[in-house]
mmCIF file of C-alpha atoms and ligand atoms in Angstrom:
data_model
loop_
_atom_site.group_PDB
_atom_site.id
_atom_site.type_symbol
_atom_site.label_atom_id
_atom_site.label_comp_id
_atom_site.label_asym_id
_atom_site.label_seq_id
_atom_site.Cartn_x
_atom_site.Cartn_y
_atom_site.Cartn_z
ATOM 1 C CA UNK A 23 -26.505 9.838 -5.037
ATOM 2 C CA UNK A 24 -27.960 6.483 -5.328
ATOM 3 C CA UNK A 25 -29.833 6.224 -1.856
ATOM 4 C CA UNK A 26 -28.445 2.720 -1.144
ATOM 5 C CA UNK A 27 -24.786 3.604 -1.637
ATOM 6 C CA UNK A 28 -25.971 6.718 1.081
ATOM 7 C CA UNK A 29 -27.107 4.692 3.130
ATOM 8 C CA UNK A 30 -23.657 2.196 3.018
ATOM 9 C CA UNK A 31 -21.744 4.884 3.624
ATOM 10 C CA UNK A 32 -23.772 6.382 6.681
ATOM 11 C CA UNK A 33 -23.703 2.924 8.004
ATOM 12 C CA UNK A 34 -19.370 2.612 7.817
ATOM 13 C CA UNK A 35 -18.865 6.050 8.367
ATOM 14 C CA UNK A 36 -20.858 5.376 11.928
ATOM 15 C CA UNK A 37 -18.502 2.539 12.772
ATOM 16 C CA UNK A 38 -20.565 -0.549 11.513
ATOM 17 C CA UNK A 39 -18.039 -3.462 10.295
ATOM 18 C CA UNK A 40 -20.109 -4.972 8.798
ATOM 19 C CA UNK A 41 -20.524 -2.611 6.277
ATOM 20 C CA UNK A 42 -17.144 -1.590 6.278
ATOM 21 C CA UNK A 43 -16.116 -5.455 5.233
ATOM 22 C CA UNK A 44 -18.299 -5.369 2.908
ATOM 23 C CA UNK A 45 -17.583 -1.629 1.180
ATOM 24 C CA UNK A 46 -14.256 -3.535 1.183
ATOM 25 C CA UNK A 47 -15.054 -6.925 -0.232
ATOM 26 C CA UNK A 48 -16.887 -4.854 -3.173
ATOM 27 C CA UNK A 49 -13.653 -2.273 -3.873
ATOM 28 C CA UNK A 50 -11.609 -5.290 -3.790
ATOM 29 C CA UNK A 51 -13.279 -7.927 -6.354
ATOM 30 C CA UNK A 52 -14.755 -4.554 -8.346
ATOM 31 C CA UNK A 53 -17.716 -5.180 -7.534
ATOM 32 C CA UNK A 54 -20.313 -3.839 -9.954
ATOM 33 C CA UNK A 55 -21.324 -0.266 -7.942
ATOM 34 C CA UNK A 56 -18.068 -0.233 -6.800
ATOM 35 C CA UNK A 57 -16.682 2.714 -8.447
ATOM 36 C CA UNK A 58 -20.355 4.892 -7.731
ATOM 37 C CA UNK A 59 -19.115 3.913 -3.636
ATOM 38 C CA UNK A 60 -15.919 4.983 -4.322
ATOM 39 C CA UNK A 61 -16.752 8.288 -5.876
ATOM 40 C CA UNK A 62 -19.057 9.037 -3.561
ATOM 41 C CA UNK A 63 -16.439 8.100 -0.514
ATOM 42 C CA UNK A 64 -13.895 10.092 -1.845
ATOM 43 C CA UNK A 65 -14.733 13.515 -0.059
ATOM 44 C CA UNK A 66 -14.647 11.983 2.961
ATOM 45 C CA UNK A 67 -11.049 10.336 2.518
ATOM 46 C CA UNK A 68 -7.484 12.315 3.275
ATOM 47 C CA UNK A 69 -8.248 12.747 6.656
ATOM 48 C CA UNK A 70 -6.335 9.353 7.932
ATOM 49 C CA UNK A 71 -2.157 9.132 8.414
ATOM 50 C CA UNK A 72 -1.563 6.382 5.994
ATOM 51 C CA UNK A 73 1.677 4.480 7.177
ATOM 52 C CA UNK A 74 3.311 1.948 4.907
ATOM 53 C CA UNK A 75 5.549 -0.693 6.409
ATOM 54 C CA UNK A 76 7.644 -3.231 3.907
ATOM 55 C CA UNK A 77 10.360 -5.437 4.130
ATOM 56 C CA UNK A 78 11.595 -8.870 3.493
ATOM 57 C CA UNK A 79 9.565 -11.894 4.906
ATOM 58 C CA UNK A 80 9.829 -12.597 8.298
ATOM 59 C CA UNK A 81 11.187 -9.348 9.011
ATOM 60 C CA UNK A 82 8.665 -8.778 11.794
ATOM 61 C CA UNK A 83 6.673 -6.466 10.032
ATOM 62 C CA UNK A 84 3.500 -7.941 11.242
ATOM 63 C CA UNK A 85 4.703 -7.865 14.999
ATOM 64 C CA UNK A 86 5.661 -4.382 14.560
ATOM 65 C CA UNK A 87 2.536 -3.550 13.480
ATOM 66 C CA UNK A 88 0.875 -5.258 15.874
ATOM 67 C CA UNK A 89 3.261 -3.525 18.538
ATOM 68 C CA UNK A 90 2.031 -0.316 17.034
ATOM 69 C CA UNK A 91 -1.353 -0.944 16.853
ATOM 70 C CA UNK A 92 -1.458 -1.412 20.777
ATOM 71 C CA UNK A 93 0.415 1.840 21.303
ATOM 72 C CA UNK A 94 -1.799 3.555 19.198
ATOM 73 C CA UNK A 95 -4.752 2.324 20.334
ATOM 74 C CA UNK A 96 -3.698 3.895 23.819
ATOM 75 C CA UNK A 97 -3.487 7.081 22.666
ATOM 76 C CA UNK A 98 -7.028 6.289 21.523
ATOM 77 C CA UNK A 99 -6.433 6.335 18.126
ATOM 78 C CA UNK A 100 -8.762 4.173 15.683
ATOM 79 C CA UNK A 101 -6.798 1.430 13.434
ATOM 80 C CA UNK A 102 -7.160 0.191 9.876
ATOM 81 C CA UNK A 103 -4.028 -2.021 9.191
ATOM 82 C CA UNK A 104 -4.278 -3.942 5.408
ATOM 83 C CA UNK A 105 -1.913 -6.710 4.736
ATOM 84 C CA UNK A 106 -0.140 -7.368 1.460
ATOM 85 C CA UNK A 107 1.332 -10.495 1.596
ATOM 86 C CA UNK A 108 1.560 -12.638 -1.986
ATOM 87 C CA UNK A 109 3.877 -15.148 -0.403
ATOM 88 C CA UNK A 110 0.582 -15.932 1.463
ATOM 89 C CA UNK A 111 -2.880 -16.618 -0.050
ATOM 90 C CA UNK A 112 -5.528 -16.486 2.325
ATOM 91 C CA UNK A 113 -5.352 -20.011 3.388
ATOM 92 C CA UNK A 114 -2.148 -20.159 4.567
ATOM 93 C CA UNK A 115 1.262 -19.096 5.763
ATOM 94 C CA UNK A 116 1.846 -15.870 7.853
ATOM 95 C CA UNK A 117 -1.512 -15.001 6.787
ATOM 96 C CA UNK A 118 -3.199 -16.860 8.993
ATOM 97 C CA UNK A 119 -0.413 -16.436 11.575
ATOM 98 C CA UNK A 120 -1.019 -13.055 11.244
ATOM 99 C CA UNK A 121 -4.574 -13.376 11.801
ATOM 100 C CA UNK A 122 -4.214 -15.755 15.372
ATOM 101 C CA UNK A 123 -1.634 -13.222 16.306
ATOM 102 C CA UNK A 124 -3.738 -10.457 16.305
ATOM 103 C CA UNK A 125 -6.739 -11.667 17.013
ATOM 104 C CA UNK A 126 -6.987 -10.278 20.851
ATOM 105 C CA UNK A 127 -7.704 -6.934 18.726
ATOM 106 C CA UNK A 128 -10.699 -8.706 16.835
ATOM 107 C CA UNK A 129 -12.727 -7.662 19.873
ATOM 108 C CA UNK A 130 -11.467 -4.069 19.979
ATOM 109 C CA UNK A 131 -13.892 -2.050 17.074
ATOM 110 C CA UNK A 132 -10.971 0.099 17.131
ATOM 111 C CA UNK A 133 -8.780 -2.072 14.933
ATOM 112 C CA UNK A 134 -9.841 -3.085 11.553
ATOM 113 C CA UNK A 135 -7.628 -5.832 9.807
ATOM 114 C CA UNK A 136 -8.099 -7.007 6.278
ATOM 115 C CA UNK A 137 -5.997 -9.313 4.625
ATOM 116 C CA UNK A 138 -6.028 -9.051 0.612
ATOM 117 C CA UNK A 139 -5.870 -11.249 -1.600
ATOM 118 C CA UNK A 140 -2.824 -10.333 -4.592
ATOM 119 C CA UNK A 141 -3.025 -13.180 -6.720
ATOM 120 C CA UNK A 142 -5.704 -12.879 -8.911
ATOM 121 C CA UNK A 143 -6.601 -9.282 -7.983
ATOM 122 C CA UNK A 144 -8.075 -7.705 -10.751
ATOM 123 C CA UNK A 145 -6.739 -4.656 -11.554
ATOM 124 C CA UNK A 146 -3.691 -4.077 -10.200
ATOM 125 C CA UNK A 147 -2.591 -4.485 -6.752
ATOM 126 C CA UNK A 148 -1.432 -1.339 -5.982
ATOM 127 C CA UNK A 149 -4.634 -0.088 -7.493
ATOM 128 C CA UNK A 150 -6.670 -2.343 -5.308
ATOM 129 C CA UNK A 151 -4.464 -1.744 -2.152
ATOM 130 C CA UNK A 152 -5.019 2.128 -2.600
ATOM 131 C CA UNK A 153 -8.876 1.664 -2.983
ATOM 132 C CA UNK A 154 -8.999 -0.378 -0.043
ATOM 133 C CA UNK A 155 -7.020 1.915 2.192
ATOM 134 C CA UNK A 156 -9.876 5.269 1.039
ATOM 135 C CA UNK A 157 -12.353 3.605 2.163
ATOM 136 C CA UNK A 158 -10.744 2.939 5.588
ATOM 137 C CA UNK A 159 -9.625 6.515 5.557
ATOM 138 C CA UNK A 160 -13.378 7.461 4.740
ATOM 139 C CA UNK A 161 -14.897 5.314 7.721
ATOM 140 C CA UNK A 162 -12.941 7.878 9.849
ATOM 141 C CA UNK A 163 -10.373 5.552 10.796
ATOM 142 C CA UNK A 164 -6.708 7.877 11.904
ATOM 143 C CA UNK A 165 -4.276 5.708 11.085
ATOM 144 C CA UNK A 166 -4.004 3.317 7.852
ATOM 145 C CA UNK A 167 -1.020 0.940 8.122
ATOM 146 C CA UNK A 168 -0.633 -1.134 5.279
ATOM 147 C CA UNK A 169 1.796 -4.227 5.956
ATOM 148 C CA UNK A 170 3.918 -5.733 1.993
ATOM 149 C CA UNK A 171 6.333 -7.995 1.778
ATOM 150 C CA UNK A 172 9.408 -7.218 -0.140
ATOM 151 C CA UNK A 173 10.962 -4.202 -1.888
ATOM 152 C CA UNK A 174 10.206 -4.587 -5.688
ATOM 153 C CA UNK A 175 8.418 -2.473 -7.713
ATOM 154 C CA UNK A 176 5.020 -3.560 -6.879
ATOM 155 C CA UNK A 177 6.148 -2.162 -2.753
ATOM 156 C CA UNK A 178 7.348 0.537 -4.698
ATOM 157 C CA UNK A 179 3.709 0.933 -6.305
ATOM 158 C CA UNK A 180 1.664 0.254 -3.508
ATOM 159 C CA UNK A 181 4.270 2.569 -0.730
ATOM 160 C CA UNK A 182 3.500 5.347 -2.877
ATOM 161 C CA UNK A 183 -0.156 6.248 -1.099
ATOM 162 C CA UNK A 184 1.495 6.138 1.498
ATOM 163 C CA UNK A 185 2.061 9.706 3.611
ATOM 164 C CA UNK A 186 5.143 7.776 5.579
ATOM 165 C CA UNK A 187 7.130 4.721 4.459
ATOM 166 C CA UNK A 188 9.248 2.545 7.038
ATOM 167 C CA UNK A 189 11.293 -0.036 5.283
ATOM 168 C CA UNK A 190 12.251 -2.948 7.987
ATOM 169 C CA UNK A 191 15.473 -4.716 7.642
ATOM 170 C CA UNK A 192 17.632 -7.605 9.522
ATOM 171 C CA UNK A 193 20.963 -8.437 10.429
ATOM 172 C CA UNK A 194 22.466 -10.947 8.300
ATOM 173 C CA UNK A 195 20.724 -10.046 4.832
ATOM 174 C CA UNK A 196 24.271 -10.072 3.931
ATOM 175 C CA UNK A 197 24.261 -8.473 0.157
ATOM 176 C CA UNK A 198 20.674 -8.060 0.026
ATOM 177 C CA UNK A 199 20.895 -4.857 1.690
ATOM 178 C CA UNK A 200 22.674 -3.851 -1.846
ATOM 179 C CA UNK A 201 20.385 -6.195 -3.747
ATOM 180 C CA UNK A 202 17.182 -3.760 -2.578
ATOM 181 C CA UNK A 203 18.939 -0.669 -2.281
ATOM 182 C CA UNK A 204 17.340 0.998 -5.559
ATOM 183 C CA UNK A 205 14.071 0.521 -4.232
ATOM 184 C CA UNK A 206 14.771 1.216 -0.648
ATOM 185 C CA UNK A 207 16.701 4.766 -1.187
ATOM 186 C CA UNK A 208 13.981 5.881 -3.190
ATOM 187 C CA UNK A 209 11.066 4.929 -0.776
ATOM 188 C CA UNK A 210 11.926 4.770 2.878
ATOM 189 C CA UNK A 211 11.352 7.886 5.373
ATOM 190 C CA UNK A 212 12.646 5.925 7.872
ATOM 191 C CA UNK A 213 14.656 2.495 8.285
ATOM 192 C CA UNK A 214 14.082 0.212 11.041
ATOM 193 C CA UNK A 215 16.547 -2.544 12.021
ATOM 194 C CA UNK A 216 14.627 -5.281 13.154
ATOM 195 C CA UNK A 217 15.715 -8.267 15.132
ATOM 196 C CA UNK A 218 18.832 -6.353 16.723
ATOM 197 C CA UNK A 219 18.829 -8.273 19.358
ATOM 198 C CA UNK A 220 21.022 -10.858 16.549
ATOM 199 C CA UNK A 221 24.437 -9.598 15.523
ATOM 200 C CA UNK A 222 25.118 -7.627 12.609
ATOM 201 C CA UNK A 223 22.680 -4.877 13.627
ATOM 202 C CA UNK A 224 25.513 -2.218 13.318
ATOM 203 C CA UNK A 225 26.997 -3.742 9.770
ATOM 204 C CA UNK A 226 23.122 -3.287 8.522
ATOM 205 C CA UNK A 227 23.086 0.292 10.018
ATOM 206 C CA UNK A 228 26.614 1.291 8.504
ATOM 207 C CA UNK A 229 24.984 0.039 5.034
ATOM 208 C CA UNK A 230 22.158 2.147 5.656
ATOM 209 C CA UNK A 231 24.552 5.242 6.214
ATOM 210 C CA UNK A 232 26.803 4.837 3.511
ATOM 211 C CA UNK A 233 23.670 4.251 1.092
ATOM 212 C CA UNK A 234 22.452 6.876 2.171
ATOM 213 C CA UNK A 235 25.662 9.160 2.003
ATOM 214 C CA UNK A 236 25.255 8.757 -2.078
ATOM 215 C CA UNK A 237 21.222 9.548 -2.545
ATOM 216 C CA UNK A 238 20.098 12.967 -2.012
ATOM 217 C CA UNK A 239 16.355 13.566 -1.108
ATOM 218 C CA UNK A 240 15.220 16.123 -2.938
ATOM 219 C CA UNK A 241 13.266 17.045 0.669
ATOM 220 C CA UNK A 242 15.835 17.477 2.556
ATOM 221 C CA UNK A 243 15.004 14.344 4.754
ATOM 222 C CA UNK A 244 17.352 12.157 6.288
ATOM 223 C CA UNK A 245 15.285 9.501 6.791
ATOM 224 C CA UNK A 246 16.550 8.328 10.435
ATOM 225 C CA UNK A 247 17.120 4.424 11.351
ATOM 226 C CA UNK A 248 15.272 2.938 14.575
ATOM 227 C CA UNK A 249 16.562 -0.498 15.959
ATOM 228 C CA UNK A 250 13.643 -2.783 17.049
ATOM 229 C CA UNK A 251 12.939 -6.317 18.684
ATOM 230 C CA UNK A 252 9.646 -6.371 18.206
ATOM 231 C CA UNK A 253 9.019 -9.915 19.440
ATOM 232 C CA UNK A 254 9.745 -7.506 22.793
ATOM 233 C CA UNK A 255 8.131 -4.817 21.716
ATOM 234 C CA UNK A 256 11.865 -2.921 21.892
ATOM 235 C CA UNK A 257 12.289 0.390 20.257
ATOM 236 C CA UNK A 258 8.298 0.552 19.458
ATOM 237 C CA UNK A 259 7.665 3.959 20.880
ATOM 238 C CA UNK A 260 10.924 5.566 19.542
ATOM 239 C CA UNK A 261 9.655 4.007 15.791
ATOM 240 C CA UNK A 262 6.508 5.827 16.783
ATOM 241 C CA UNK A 263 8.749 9.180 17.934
ATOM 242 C CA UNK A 264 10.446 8.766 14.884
ATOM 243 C CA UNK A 265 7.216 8.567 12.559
ATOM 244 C CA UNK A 266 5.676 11.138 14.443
ATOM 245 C CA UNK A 267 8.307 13.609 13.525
ATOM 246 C CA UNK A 268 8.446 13.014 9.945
ATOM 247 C CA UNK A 269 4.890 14.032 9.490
ATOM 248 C CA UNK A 270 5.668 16.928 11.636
ATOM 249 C CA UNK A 271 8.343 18.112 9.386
ATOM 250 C CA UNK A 272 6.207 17.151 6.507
ATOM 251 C CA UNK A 273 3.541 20.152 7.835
ATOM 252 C CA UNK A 274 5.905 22.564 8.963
ATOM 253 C CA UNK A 275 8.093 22.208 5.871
ATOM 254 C CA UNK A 276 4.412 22.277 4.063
ATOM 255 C CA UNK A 277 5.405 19.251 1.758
ATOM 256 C CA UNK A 278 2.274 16.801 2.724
ATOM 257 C CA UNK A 279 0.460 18.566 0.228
ATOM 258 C CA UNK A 280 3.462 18.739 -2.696
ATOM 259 C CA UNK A 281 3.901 14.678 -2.207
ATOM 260 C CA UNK A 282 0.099 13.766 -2.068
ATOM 261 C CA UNK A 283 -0.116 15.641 -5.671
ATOM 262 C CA UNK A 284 3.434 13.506 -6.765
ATOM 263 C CA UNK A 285 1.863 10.694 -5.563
ATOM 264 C CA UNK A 286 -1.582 11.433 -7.412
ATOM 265 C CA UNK A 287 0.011 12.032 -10.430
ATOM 266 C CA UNK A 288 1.764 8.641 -10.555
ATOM 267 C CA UNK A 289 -1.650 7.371 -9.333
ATOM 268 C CA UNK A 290 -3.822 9.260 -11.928
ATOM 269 C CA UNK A 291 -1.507 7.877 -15.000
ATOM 270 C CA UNK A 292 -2.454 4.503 -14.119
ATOM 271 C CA UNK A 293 -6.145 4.841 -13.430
ATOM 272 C CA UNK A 294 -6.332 6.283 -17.022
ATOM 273 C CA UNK A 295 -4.045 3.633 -18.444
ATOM 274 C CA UNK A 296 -6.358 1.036 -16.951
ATOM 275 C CA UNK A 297 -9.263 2.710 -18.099
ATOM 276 C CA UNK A 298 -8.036 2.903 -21.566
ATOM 277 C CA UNK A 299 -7.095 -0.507 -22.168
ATOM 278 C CA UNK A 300 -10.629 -1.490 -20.516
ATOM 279 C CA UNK A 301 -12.509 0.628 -23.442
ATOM 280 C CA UNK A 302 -9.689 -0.866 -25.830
ATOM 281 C CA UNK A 303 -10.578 -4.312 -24.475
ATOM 282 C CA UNK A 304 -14.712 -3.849 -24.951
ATOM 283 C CA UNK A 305 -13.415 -2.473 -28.432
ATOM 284 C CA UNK A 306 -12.281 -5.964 -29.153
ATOM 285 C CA UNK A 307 -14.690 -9.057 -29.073
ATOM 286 C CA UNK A 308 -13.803 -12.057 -27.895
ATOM 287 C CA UNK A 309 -11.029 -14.206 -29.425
ATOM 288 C CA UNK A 310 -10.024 -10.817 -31.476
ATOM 289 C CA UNK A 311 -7.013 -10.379 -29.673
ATOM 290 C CA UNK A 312 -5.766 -13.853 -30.503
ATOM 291 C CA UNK A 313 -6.937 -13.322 -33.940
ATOM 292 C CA UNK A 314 -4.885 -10.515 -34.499
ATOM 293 C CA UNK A 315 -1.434 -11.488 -32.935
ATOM 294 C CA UNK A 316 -2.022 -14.938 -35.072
ATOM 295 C CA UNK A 317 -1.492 -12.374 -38.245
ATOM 296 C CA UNK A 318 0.620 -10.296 -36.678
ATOM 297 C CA UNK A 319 2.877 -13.529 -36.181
ATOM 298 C CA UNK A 320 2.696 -14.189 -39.723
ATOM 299 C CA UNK A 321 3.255 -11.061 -40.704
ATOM 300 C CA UNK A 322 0.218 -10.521 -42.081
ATOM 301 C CA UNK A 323 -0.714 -7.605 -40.227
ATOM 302 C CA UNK A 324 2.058 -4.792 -38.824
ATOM 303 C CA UNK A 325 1.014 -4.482 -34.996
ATOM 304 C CA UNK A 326 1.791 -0.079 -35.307
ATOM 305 C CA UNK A 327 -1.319 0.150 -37.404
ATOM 306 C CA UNK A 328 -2.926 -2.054 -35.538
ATOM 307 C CA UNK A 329 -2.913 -0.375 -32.310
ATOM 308 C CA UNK A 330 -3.520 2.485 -34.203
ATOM 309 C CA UNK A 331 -6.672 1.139 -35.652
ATOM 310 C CA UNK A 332 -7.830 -0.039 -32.213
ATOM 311 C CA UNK A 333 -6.932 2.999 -29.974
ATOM 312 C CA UNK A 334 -8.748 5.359 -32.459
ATOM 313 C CA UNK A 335 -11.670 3.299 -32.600
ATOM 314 C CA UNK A 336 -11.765 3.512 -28.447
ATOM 315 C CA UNK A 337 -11.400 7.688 -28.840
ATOM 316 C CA UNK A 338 -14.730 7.547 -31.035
ATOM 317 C CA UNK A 339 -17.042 6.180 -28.228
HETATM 318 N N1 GDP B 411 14.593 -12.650 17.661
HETATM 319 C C1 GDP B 411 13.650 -11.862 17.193
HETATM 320 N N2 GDP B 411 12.582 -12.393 16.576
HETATM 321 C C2 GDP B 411 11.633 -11.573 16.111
HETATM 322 C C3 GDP B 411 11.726 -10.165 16.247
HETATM 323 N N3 GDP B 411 10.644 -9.605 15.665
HETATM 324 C C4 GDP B 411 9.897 -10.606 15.192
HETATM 325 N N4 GDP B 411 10.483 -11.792 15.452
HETATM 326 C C5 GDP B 411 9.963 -13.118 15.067
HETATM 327 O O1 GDP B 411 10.150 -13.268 13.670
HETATM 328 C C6 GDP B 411 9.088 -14.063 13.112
HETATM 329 C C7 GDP B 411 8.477 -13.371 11.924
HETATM 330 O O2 GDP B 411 7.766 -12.214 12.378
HETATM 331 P P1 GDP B 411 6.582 -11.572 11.545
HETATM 332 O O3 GDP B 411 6.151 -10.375 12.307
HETATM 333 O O4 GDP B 411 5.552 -12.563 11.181
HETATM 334 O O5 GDP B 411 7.370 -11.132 10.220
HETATM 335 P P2 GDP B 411 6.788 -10.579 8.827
HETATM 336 O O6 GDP B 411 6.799 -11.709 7.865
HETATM 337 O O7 GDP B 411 7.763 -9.537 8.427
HETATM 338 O O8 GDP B 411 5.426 -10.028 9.074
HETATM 339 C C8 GDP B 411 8.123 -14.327 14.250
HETATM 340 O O9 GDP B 411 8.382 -15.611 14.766
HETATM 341 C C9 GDP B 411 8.481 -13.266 15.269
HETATM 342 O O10 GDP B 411 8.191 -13.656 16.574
HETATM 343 C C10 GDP B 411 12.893 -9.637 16.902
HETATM 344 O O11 GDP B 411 13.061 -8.427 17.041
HETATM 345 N N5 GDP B 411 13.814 -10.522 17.350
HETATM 346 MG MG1 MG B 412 3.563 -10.419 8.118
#
């Protein structure tokens, strides 16, 4: 192994954050070297409880977390939380909110909290967000919690690294509890009613149930629903209880294993796709591309041989 990149990783592995921003910074913006650190960090990943949390915005996902964190922390746990937020660019928002409202952990080396970027991310997000979260699993953190807005299929994407998924919804969403439904039977473990102390907690809950009365789990999980007010820090430790007892029937039903290879094989599909069209991509020059759909467009060219041309050019190198 390249001695610097040994080095790095001796350096985040021993706590530095400084190095661990930076092993970050460089998985993030793909950073030339990047994929040597990440090969090399790999063994030392799988070890961390990744935890996905996702909901609409302003759910109170980030004061959950937060609420977590602390409870965590007491149980002397180390922290790497990684917030998804695209409704937020670093500059602004609940971002930054985020940021001032957690920033009594800055001084605790326990918690690590990034931020990414999603515009703009090369590669794609869920890609990116999954890179991110091995190398906090490899610094020896326990617990990953990654914080995205939403449930569409990029949640969908990114919630799939993760080994327990806790969708957070409100009273009042009116239809949108039907709206998200698709995404949120397939993905949640466990369902957290936020903000119950508004009315319309139970209606939400009775949506839950009969949602859930029509989609079987193939694991035989009913994912349970926990009502919060996490501006209080209400119903924290029985969302805890309630996560703590899903991994535990993960291990004793022995199905951590069986979803980290479903998960890896969703994962695995997509790191070749990307790799593909990169070596189709270096196949073309510049200004190719738009070259060829220009005859394509005027039927010039048929795009079947085309791609046909190009893909077996990329198997020759
Ligand atoms: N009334 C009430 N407000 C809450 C509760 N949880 C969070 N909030 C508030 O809702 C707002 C959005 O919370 P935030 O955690 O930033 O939501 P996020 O966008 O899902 O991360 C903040 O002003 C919180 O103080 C709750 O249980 N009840
Ligand atoms: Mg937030």
């Amino acid at each position: 192994m390249n001695p610097d990149i040994a080095r790095w990783i001796d350096q985040l592995r021993s706590g530095d954050a400084r190095a661990l921003a930076r092993a970050i910074s460089a998985v993030e913006n793909r950073e030339l070297g990047s994929s040597d650190l990440l090969k090399a960090l790999f063994p030392h990943s799988g070890k961390a409880r990744i935890i996905g949390l996702t909901g609409p915005p302003g759910a109170g996902k980030s004061t959950l977390v937060d609420h977590l964190a602390r409870l965590y922390r007491k149980e002397n746990r180390t922290i790497g939380i990684i917030a998804v937020d695209p409704t937020s660019p670093y500059t602004g928002g609940a971002i930054l909110g985020d940021r001032i409202r957690m920033q009594e952990h800055f001084s605790d080396p326990g918690i690590y909290i990034r931020s990414m970027a999603t515009r703009g991310s090369l590669g794609g997000l869920a890609r990116t967000t999954a890179d991110v979260a091995t190398v906090l699993d490899a610094s020896g953190r326990d617990l990953v919690m990654i914080e995205t807005v939403g449930v569409g299929q990029d949640e969908v994407d990114i919630v799939r690294l993760a080994d327990v998924t806790v969708v957070i919804l409100v009273p009042g969403m009116g239809d949108d509890v039907q709206t998200i439904k698709a995404g949120i039977m397939e993905i949640a473990d466990i369902f957290v009613i936020n903000k119950s102390d508004h009315d319309g907690a139970e209606r939400v809950e009775r949506e839950i149930r009969a949602l859930q009365s029509l989609a079987v789990r193939n694991d035989g999980w009913t994912p349970p629903i926990v009502k919060t007010v996490a501006s209080e820090g209400g119903g924290v430790k029985e969302l805890a209880a309630a996560i703590a007892e899903y991994e535990s029937y993960l291990q004793k039903e022995n199905l951590a294993l069986k979803k980290s290879a479903e998960n890896w094989q969703e994962r695995l599909v997509e790191m070749l796709r990307d790799a593909m069209l990169e070596k189709s991509r270096q196949q073309l020059g510049d200004g190719d591309l738009a070259r060829y759909a220009a005859e394509v467009a005027e039927h010039k060219r048929d795009p079947y041989s085309l791609v046909e041309e190009i893909s077996a050019r990329v198997g020759k190198n």
